[in-house]
Coordinates of C-alpha atoms and ligand atoms in Angstrom, one line a residue:
M1 CA 76.2 107.8 151.3
R2 CA 77.4 106.9 147.8
I3 CA 79.2 103.5 148.1
A4 CA 81.5 102.1 145.5
I5 CA 82.7 98.5 146.0
A6 CA 85.6 97.7 143.6
P7 CA 87.0 94.2 143.0
T8 CA 90.5 95.4 144.0
E9 CA 92.3 98.2 145.7
A10 CA 93.8 99.3 142.3
E11 CA 90.3 99.6 140.8
G12 CA 89.0 101.4 143.9
T13 CA 91.8 103.8 143.7
A14 CA 91.0 104.6 140.1
I15 CA 87.3 105.2 141.1
A16 CA 88.4 107.5 143.9
A17 CA 90.7 109.5 141.5
R18 CA 87.8 109.9 139.1
V19 CA 85.5 111.1 141.8
L20 CA 88.1 113.5 143.2
M21 CA 88.9 115.0 139.8
E22 CA 85.2 115.4 138.9
R23 CA 84.1 116.8 142.2
F24 CA 87.0 118.9 143.6
E25 CA 86.6 122.5 142.6
Q26 CA 90.0 123.6 141.4
G27 CA 91.4 126.6 143.3
K28 CA 89.7 125.6 146.5
A29 CA 91.0 123.9 149.6
L30 CA 91.5 120.1 149.4
G31 CA 91.7 118.1 152.7
V32 CA 94.4 115.5 152.4
A33 CA 95.0 112.4 154.4
T34 CA 98.1 110.4 155.2
G35 CA 98.6 106.7 155.9
S36 CA 99.1 104.1 153.1
T37 CA 95.5 104.2 151.8
P38 CA 95.6 107.4 149.8
L39 CA 99.1 106.8 148.3
G40 CA 97.7 105.3 145.1
L41 CA 95.3 108.1 144.8
Y42 CA 98.1 110.7 145.0
E43 CA 100.0 108.7 142.3
K44 CA 97.0 109.1 140.1
L45 CA 96.8 112.8 140.8
R46 CA 100.5 113.1 139.8
E47 CA 99.9 111.2 136.6
A48 CA 96.9 113.4 135.8
H49 CA 99.0 116.5 136.5
A50 CA 101.8 115.3 134.2
A51 CA 99.1 114.7 131.5
G52 CA 97.8 118.2 131.9
E53 CA 94.4 116.9 133.1
F54 CA 94.5 118.1 136.7
T55 CA 96.4 120.5 138.9
L56 CA 96.5 121.6 142.5
S57 CA 98.3 124.8 141.4
G58 CA 96.3 127.6 142.8
S59 CA 94.6 125.3 145.3
S60 CA 95.5 124.8 149.0
A61 CA 95.7 121.6 150.9
Y62 CA 95.0 120.9 154.6
A63 CA 96.2 117.9 156.4
L64 CA 94.0 116.0 158.8
D65 CA 96.5 115.5 161.5
E66 CA 100.2 115.6 162.6
Y67 CA 102.3 113.8 165.2
I68 CA 103.4 115.9 168.1
G69 CA 107.1 116.0 168.8
I70 CA 108.3 114.2 165.7
D71 CA 111.6 115.5 164.3
A72 CA 111.2 118.2 161.7
D73 CA 113.0 116.2 159.1
H74 CA 111.5 112.8 160.0
P75 CA 110.2 111.2 156.8
E76 CA 107.0 110.2 158.6
R77 CA 106.2 113.7 159.8
Y78 CA 103.0 114.2 157.9
R79 CA 104.1 117.6 156.5
N80 CA 107.0 115.8 154.9
V81 CA 104.9 112.9 153.7
L82 CA 102.4 115.2 152.0
A83 CA 105.2 117.5 150.6
T84 CA 106.8 114.4 149.1
E85 CA 103.6 113.2 147.6
L86 CA 102.0 116.4 146.4
V87 CA 104.2 119.5 146.3
G88 CA 106.0 120.8 143.2
E89 CA 105.4 121.2 139.5
D90 CA 106.7 117.6 139.0
K91 CA 104.0 116.3 141.5
T92 CA 100.6 117.9 141.5
G93 CA 101.5 121.6 141.1
L94 CA 100.7 122.3 144.8
K95 CA 102.9 125.0 146.2
D96 CA 104.7 124.4 149.6
E97 CA 103.2 127.6 151.0
D98 CA 99.8 126.3 150.1
L99 CA 100.2 123.1 152.2
Y100 CA 98.8 123.5 155.7
T101 CA 99.5 121.0 158.5
P102 CA 99.0 121.3 162.2
D103 CA 102.2 122.5 163.9
G104 CA 103.3 119.4 165.8
L105 CA 106.5 121.1 166.8
A106 CA 104.8 124.1 168.5
D107 CA 105.8 124.9 172.1
D108 CA 102.1 125.3 172.8
P109 CA 100.3 122.5 171.0
A110 CA 96.9 123.6 172.3
Q111 CA 97.4 127.0 170.7
A112 CA 98.6 125.3 167.5
A113 CA 95.3 123.3 167.5
A114 CA 93.3 126.5 167.9
D115 CA 95.3 128.2 165.1
Y116 CA 94.8 125.3 162.8
E117 CA 91.1 125.3 163.4
E118 CA 91.0 129.0 162.5
A119 CA 93.0 128.4 159.4
I120 CA 90.8 125.7 158.1
A121 CA 87.5 127.6 158.6
P122 CA 85.0 127.6 156.9
G123 CA 85.9 124.1 155.8
V124 CA 87.6 122.5 152.8
D125 CA 85.8 121.8 149.5
L126 CA 86.6 118.1 149.5
Q127 CA 88.2 116.0 152.3
I128 CA 90.0 112.8 151.5
L129 CA 89.8 110.3 154.4
G130 CA 91.2 106.9 155.3
I131 CA 90.1 105.0 158.4
G132 CA 91.9 103.2 161.2
S133 CA 91.1 99.6 162.0
D134 CA 89.6 101.0 165.2
G135 CA 87.3 103.3 163.3
H136 CA 89.3 106.5 163.7
I137 CA 89.2 109.3 161.1
G138 CA 91.9 111.8 161.3
F139 CA 93.3 110.7 164.7
N140 CA 89.9 110.9 166.4
E141 CA 90.1 107.7 168.4
P142 CA 87.2 105.8 170.0
G143 CA 85.5 107.6 172.9
G144 CA 86.2 111.2 171.8
S145 CA 83.6 113.8 171.3
L146 CA 81.6 113.6 168.1
A147 CA 81.5 117.4 168.2
S148 CA 85.3 118.0 168.6
R149 CA 87.3 120.6 166.8
T150 CA 91.1 120.5 166.2
H151 CA 92.7 119.2 169.4
I152 CA 95.5 117.3 171.0
G153 CA 94.9 113.6 170.7
V154 CA 96.3 110.5 172.3
L155 CA 96.9 107.6 170.0
T156 CA 95.5 104.2 171.0
E157 CA 97.7 101.2 171.4
Q158 CA 96.0 99.8 168.3
T159 CA 96.8 102.8 166.2
R160 CA 100.4 102.8 167.4
T161 CA 100.7 99.1 166.6
D162 CA 99.2 99.7 163.1
N163 CA 101.6 102.6 162.4
A164 CA 104.7 100.9 163.7
R165 CA 105.4 99.7 160.2
F166 CA 106.3 103.3 159.3
F167 CA 108.7 103.4 162.3
D168 CA 111.0 100.3 161.8
N169 CA 108.3 98.1 163.2
D170 CA 109.1 99.5 166.7
I171 CA 106.0 100.7 168.5
D172 CA 108.2 102.7 171.0
K173 CA 109.2 104.9 168.1
V174 CA 105.6 105.8 167.2
P175 CA 104.6 109.1 168.8
T176 CA 102.0 108.9 171.5
H177 CA 100.3 112.3 170.9
C178 CA 99.1 114.2 167.8
L179 CA 97.2 117.2 166.7
T180 CA 94.1 116.3 164.8
Q181 CA 91.2 117.9 163.1
G182 CA 88.2 117.1 165.3
L183 CA 85.1 115.3 164.0
A184 CA 83.2 118.5 163.7
T185 CA 86.1 120.0 161.8
I186 CA 86.0 117.1 159.3
M187 CA 82.2 117.3 159.1
G188 CA 82.7 121.0 158.0
A189 CA 84.1 119.8 154.7
K190 CA 81.6 120.3 151.8
K191 CA 82.3 116.8 150.4
L192 CA 83.9 113.8 151.9
L193 CA 85.7 111.0 150.1
L194 CA 86.6 108.0 152.3
L195 CA 88.8 105.1 151.0
A196 CA 89.2 101.8 152.8
F197 CA 91.0 98.7 151.5
G198 CA 91.7 95.3 152.9
E199 CA 90.1 93.0 155.4
K200 CA 91.6 94.9 158.4
K201 CA 89.1 97.7 157.6
A202 CA 86.0 95.4 157.2
E203 CA 84.7 95.8 160.8
A204 CA 85.2 99.6 160.8
M205 CA 83.4 99.9 157.5
K206 CA 80.6 97.7 158.7
Q207 CA 80.1 100.1 161.6
V208 CA 80.5 103.3 159.5
I209 CA 78.0 102.2 156.9
E210 CA 75.5 100.0 158.8
G211 CA 76.2 100.5 162.5
P212 CA 74.7 103.0 164.9
V213 CA 76.4 106.4 165.2
S214 CA 78.7 106.0 168.2
A215 CA 81.7 107.7 169.7
F216 CA 83.2 104.2 170.0
W217 CA 83.4 104.0 166.2
P218 CA 84.2 107.7 165.3
G219 CA 83.8 107.3 161.6
T220 CA 80.1 106.5 162.1
I221 CA 79.6 110.3 162.4
L222 CA 79.8 110.4 158.6
Q223 CA 76.2 109.1 158.5
H224 CA 75.3 112.7 159.4
H225 CA 77.1 114.3 156.5
P226 CA 75.0 115.0 153.4
D227 CA 77.8 114.4 150.8
V228 CA 79.9 111.3 151.4
T229 CA 81.4 109.0 148.8
I230 CA 83.0 105.8 150.2
V231 CA 85.2 103.6 148.0
L232 CA 86.0 100.1 149.2
D233 CA 87.5 97.0 147.8
E234 CA 85.8 93.6 148.3
A235 CA 87.9 92.8 151.3
A236 CA 86.9 96.0 153.2
A237 CA 83.3 95.5 152.1
G238 CA 83.4 91.9 153.4
K239 CA 81.1 92.4 156.4
L240 CA 78.5 94.6 154.8
Q241 CA 75.0 93.1 155.0
L242 CA 73.7 95.1 152.0
A243 CA 76.8 95.0 149.7
D244 CA 74.8 93.9 146.7
Y245 CA 72.3 96.7 147.1
Y246 CA 75.0 99.3 147.4
K247 CA 76.7 97.9 144.2
A248 CA 73.4 98.0 142.3
I249 CA 72.8 101.7 143.3
W250 CA 76.4 102.7 142.3
D251 CA 76.0 100.9 139.0
S252 CA 72.7 102.6 138.3
W253 CA 74.3 106.0 138.9
N254 CA 77.4 105.3 136.8
K255 CA 75.9 103.8 133.7
Ligands
PGA7 P1 96.2 103.4 156.6 O1 95.8 104.3 157.9 O2 95.8 104.1 155.4 O3 97.7 103.4 156.7 O4 95.6 102.1 156.8 C1 94.5 104.9 157.9 C2 94.3 105.6 159.1 O5 94.9 105.3 160.2 O6 93.5 106.6 159.1

C-alpha cells in the first residue's frame, strides 16, 4: 500500500487528484465512488478538464453501488449524483451513455446485479473508493463475503444513520437495500485509490492498514491488492501506529 497522510482534507484531495491524473489511463474505465469524500476530487477533475489538462471524454465510468427503489429523479440516486458531478463538456467530458450504474429500479434486482457484474468485467483501470465508518467499501457491509461479486446488499443501521444527512436527516427516508459491486469485483480493478478524511474514519483506516483481514472490516481486503494508494488527512490517520513511517516512505517516493 502507498499511504499519503496530508495535513488537511484539501491537501489530501489535491494529492488524490494528482495520483488519479497521473495513473488513470485515458480512454479506459474509471471506477467512481459517491458519498461526500470524493466530491473535492471531482471538483479538481472538472477544473483540470476546463484547463485542458484532463478529460473523461472517450473513457467510461462505473459506479460502485446504487440504492434500490430510490425515485428515478431523486438527487441522491447515485446515477444522478455522478451525472451532476461528472457528465458533460462543462464537467469532465464524460458522456452520459458512458456512465454505468447498477439499475436500482429494475424489477429483478438480482438480474440487474448479474448484468452489472458482466458489464464491468474484466475490471476497471482505476477505482476510486471512499470508506464507511463501519469499514464498508462500496456498500459491502461487515460480515459479507470477501469473495462477493455484484449483489443485493442490506445497509447497516450505522450506514443509514451516516447517510441520513443526504435525506433531510431522516433515517426513515434512507433506502434499506442497494446493489453494490462485491469485494471481488472491486479487487478486480487494476489500481485502487482510497480516500478517507476525518476522525470518524480513523478506526476503519486503522483496521484497513494495520488490522487483520476480516469480513468484519470489509475494507481490509485491500491488503490483498497489489496496487493500492490510500490518501488520508491527519484526523483519519489518527489511530495509525506507524503513521510516521508511512509518511517517510511517501516523502521518499515523492521527492
Ligand atoms: P462518505 O461515505 O464519503 O460520505 O463519508 C463514504 C462511504 O460510505 O463509503
